[in-house]
Amino acid sequence: MTTVARLVLGGVLIAAGALKIGNPADSVVAVKAYQLLPESIAVAVGYALPILEIVVGVLLVVGLLTRVAAVIAGLLMFAFVFGIAWAWANGLRIDCGCFGGGGQLGAGQEPTYLLDILRDFGLVLLGAWAARFPPGRFALDGALGLGGDTREEEDE
């Protein structure tokens, strides 16, 4: 189960980061649209986020520093849940920018806040699972002796 959790969470992070990294200006626009951070911090987050998503996603997929990567991924997903809930509660009409794009919605477009929150909260749970349990026998952590006991997962 932990292998599945880290592969799903890692895959989502890699996809999200890869879709943003080619056009970091869009990522900056998406972060600014939430109106949560001062301008200079929003710009820095917008540029750094795709890189962080890819790095953490790769660590999860290969199973290296799995628990640390899972905690970071879970915190990222929780921050996304908070940001989307903030936008919804404050009447903002934005695209979450989760997989590229982002910013103000065009005429006739409706926000998908509830679906975005449910998806990201599910990913928070996967991050918690991957942080709590051993990374599994298909993780580099196990091969390098970094992952602790993998028997717990094998019994599940």
mmCIF file of N, CA and C in Angstrom, residues 85-133:
data_model
loop_
_atom_site.group_PDB
_atom_site.id
_atom_site.type_symbol
_atom_site.label_atom_id
_atom_site.label_comp_id
_atom_site.label_asym_id
_atom_site.label_seq_id
_atom_site.Cartn_x
_atom_site.Cartn_y
_atom_site.Cartn_z
ATOM 1 N N ALA A 85 -9.367 26.675 -0.296
ATOM 2 C CA ALA A 85 -10.445 27.018 0.633
ATOM 3 C C ALA A 85 -10.475 28.526 0.882
ATOM 4 N N TRP A 86 -9.297 29.131 0.993
ATOM 5 C CA TRP A 86 -9.186 30.584 1.171
ATOM 6 C C TRP A 86 -9.818 31.319 -0.021
ATOM 7 N N ALA A 87 -9.464 30.888 -1.216
ATOM 8 C CA ALA A 87 -10.005 31.521 -2.420
ATOM 9 C C ALA A 87 -11.528 31.408 -2.446
ATOM 10 N N TRP A 88 -12.022 30.232 -2.133
ATOM 11 C CA TRP A 88 -13.467 29.980 -2.129
ATOM 12 C C TRP A 88 -14.145 30.843 -1.072
ATOM 13 N N ALA A 89 -13.603 30.856 0.141
ATOM 14 C CA ALA A 89 -14.201 31.613 1.242
ATOM 15 C C ALA A 89 -14.187 33.120 0.990
ATOM 16 N N ASN A 90 -13.218 33.585 0.209
ATOM 17 C CA ASN A 90 -13.104 35.016 -0.061
ATOM 18 C C ASN A 90 -13.719 35.429 -1.388
ATOM 19 N N GLY A 91 -14.454 34.518 -2.007
ATOM 20 C CA GLY A 91 -15.189 34.850 -3.222
ATOM 21 C C GLY A 91 -14.321 35.053 -4.456
ATOM 22 N N LEU A 92 -13.089 34.566 -4.432
ATOM 23 C CA LEU A 92 -12.236 34.687 -5.614
ATOM 24 C C LEU A 92 -12.706 33.694 -6.672
ATOM 25 N N ARG A 93 -12.620 34.086 -7.909
ATOM 26 C CA ARG A 93 -12.995 33.191 -9.021
ATOM 27 C C ARG A 93 -11.726 32.913 -9.818
ATOM 28 N N ILE A 94 -10.986 31.903 -9.332
ATOM 29 C CA ILE A 94 -9.700 31.586 -9.954
ATOM 30 C C ILE A 94 -9.613 30.106 -10.282
ATOM 31 N N ASP A 95 -8.732 29.802 -11.212
ATOM 32 C CA ASP A 95 -8.327 28.433 -11.497
ATOM 33 C C ASP A 95 -7.223 28.127 -10.493
ATOM 34 N N CYS A 96 -7.229 26.949 -9.927
ATOM 35 C CA CYS A 96 -6.243 26.654 -8.880
ATOM 36 C C CYS A 96 -4.813 26.693 -9.409
ATOM 37 N N GLY A 97 -4.600 26.477 -10.680
ATOM 38 C CA GLY A 97 -3.251 26.468 -11.221
ATOM 39 C C GLY A 97 -2.491 25.211 -10.840
ATOM 40 N N CYS A 98 -3.205 24.205 -10.392
ATOM 41 C CA CYS A 98 -2.579 22.991 -9.888
ATOM 42 C C CYS A 98 -1.767 22.258 -10.964
ATOM 43 N N PHE A 99 -2.260 22.277 -12.176
ATOM 44 C CA PHE A 99 -1.591 21.575 -13.269
ATOM 45 C C PHE A 99 -1.313 22.529 -14.429
ATOM 46 N N GLY A 100 -0.786 23.690 -14.084
ATOM 47 C CA GLY A 100 -0.496 24.715 -15.084
ATOM 48 C C GLY A 100 -1.635 25.714 -15.152
ATOM 49 N N GLY A 101 -1.417 26.757 -15.907
ATOM 50 C CA GLY A 101 -2.437 27.788 -16.013
ATOM 51 C C GLY A 101 -2.614 28.512 -14.692
ATOM 52 N N GLY A 102 -3.855 28.806 -14.380
ATOM 53 C CA GLY A 102 -4.155 29.501 -13.137
ATOM 54 C C GLY A 102 -4.519 30.935 -13.393
ATOM 55 N N GLY A 103 -4.877 31.618 -12.353
ATOM 56 C CA GLY A 103 -5.283 33.007 -12.476
ATOM 57 C C GLY A 103 -6.788 33.134 -12.516
ATOM 58 N N GLN A 104 -7.250 34.312 -12.900
ATOM 59 C CA GLN A 104 -8.677 34.594 -12.928
ATOM 60 C C GLN A 104 -9.376 33.735 -13.978
ATOM 61 N N LEU A 105 -10.592 33.285 -13.649
ATOM 62 C CA LEU A 105 -11.383 32.514 -14.595
ATOM 63 C C LEU A 105 -12.008 33.442 -15.627
ATOM 64 N N GLY A 106 -12.166 32.938 -16.821
ATOM 65 C CA GLY A 106 -12.800 33.710 -17.878
ATOM 66 C C GLY A 106 -14.309 33.687 -17.742
ATOM 67 N N ALA A 107 -14.980 34.477 -18.571
ATOM 68 C CA ALA A 107 -16.437 34.530 -18.563
ATOM 69 C C ALA A 107 -16.986 33.135 -18.865
ATOM 70 N N GLY A 108 -17.974 32.733 -18.095
ATOM 71 C CA GLY A 108 -18.603 31.438 -18.304
ATOM 72 C C GLY A 108 -17.887 30.269 -17.639
ATOM 73 N N GLN A 109 -16.708 30.502 -17.103
ATOM 74 C CA GLN A 109 -15.988 29.434 -16.406
ATOM 75 C C GLN A 109 -16.371 29.451 -14.937
ATOM 76 N N GLU A 110 -16.499 28.272 -14.372
ATOM 77 C CA GLU A 110 -16.842 28.150 -12.965
ATOM 78 C C GLU A 110 -15.691 27.494 -12.213
ATOM 79 N N PRO A 111 -15.407 27.940 -10.993
ATOM 80 C CA PRO A 111 -14.358 27.295 -10.198
ATOM 81 C C PRO A 111 -14.776 25.884 -9.794
ATOM 82 N N THR A 112 -13.792 25.039 -9.582
ATOM 83 C CA THR A 112 -14.036 23.655 -9.164
ATOM 84 C C THR A 112 -13.442 23.432 -7.780
ATOM 85 N N TYR A 113 -13.699 24.356 -6.880
ATOM 86 C CA TYR A 113 -13.055 24.341 -5.574
ATOM 87 C C TYR A 113 -13.288 23.051 -4.795
ATOM 88 N N LEU A 114 -14.523 22.578 -4.740
ATOM 89 C CA LEU A 114 -14.799 21.388 -3.937
ATOM 90 C C LEU A 114 -14.028 20.178 -4.464
ATOM 91 N N LEU A 115 -14.045 19.977 -5.766
ATOM 92 C CA LEU A 115 -13.293 18.854 -6.348
ATOM 93 C C LEU A 115 -11.798 18.998 -6.114
ATOM 94 N N ASP A 116 -11.286 20.215 -6.254
ATOM 95 C CA ASP A 116 -9.855 20.459 -6.028
ATOM 96 C C ASP A 116 -9.476 20.172 -4.574
ATOM 97 N N ILE A 117 -10.332 20.595 -3.640
ATOM 98 C CA ILE A 117 -10.061 20.369 -2.223
ATOM 99 C C ILE A 117 -10.102 18.877 -1.905
ATOM 100 N N LEU A 118 -11.099 18.181 -2.409
ATOM 101 C CA LEU A 118 -11.206 16.742 -2.150
ATOM 102 C C LEU A 118 -10.016 15.986 -2.725
ATOM 103 N N ARG A 119 -9.615 16.328 -3.934
ATOM 104 C CA ARG A 119 -8.449 15.678 -4.559
ATOM 105 C C ARG A 119 -7.192 15.929 -3.728
ATOM 106 N N ASP A 120 -6.961 17.181 -3.391
ATOM 107 C CA ASP A 120 -5.740 17.512 -2.653
ATOM 108 C C ASP A 120 -5.755 16.953 -1.235
ATOM 109 N N PHE A 121 -6.930 16.884 -0.604
ATOM 110 C CA PHE A 121 -6.983 16.293 0.727
ATOM 111 C C PHE A 121 -6.703 14.789 0.656
ATOM 112 N N GLY A 122 -7.181 14.147 -0.395
ATOM 113 C CA GLY A 122 -6.832 12.736 -0.603
ATOM 114 C C GLY A 122 -5.327 12.568 -0.734
ATOM 115 N N LEU A 123 -4.672 13.496 -1.404
ATOM 116 C CA LEU A 123 -3.214 13.453 -1.547
ATOM 117 C C LEU A 123 -2.511 13.741 -0.221
ATOM 118 N N VAL A 124 -3.107 14.576 0.637
ATOM 119 C CA VAL A 124 -2.572 14.783 1.986
ATOM 120 C C VAL A 124 -2.559 13.445 2.721
ATOM 121 N N LEU A 125 -3.646 12.693 2.600
ATOM 122 C CA LEU A 125 -3.743 11.390 3.269
ATOM 123 C C LEU A 125 -2.698 10.411 2.735
ATOM 124 N N LEU A 126 -2.459 10.436 1.434
ATOM 125 C CA LEU A 126 -1.413 9.572 0.872
ATOM 126 C C LEU A 126 -0.039 9.959 1.416
ATOM 127 N N GLY A 127 0.202 11.249 1.536
ATOM 128 C CA GLY A 127 1.464 11.708 2.115
ATOM 129 C C GLY A 127 1.616 11.250 3.552
ATOM 130 N N ALA A 128 0.528 11.321 4.335
ATOM 131 C CA ALA A 128 0.564 10.868 5.725
ATOM 132 C C ALA A 128 0.837 9.367 5.791
ATOM 133 N N TRP A 129 0.204 8.614 4.908
ATOM 134 C CA TRP A 129 0.425 7.161 4.877
ATOM 135 C C TRP A 129 1.892 6.861 4.557
ATOM 136 N N ALA A 130 2.401 7.490 3.517
ATOM 137 C CA ALA A 130 3.788 7.233 3.098
ATOM 138 C C ALA A 130 4.794 7.668 4.159
ATOM 139 N N ALA A 131 4.447 8.673 4.940
ATOM 140 C CA ALA A 131 5.344 9.119 6.010
ATOM 141 C C ALA A 131 5.285 8.176 7.211
ATOM 142 N N ARG A 132 4.146 7.582 7.438
ATOM 143 C CA ARG A 132 3.934 6.736 8.620
ATOM 144 C C ARG A 132 4.510 5.326 8.468
ATOM 145 N N PHE A 133 4.367 4.753 7.282
ATOM 146 C CA PHE A 133 4.737 3.353 7.095
ATOM 147 C C PHE A 133 6.036 3.223 6.301
#
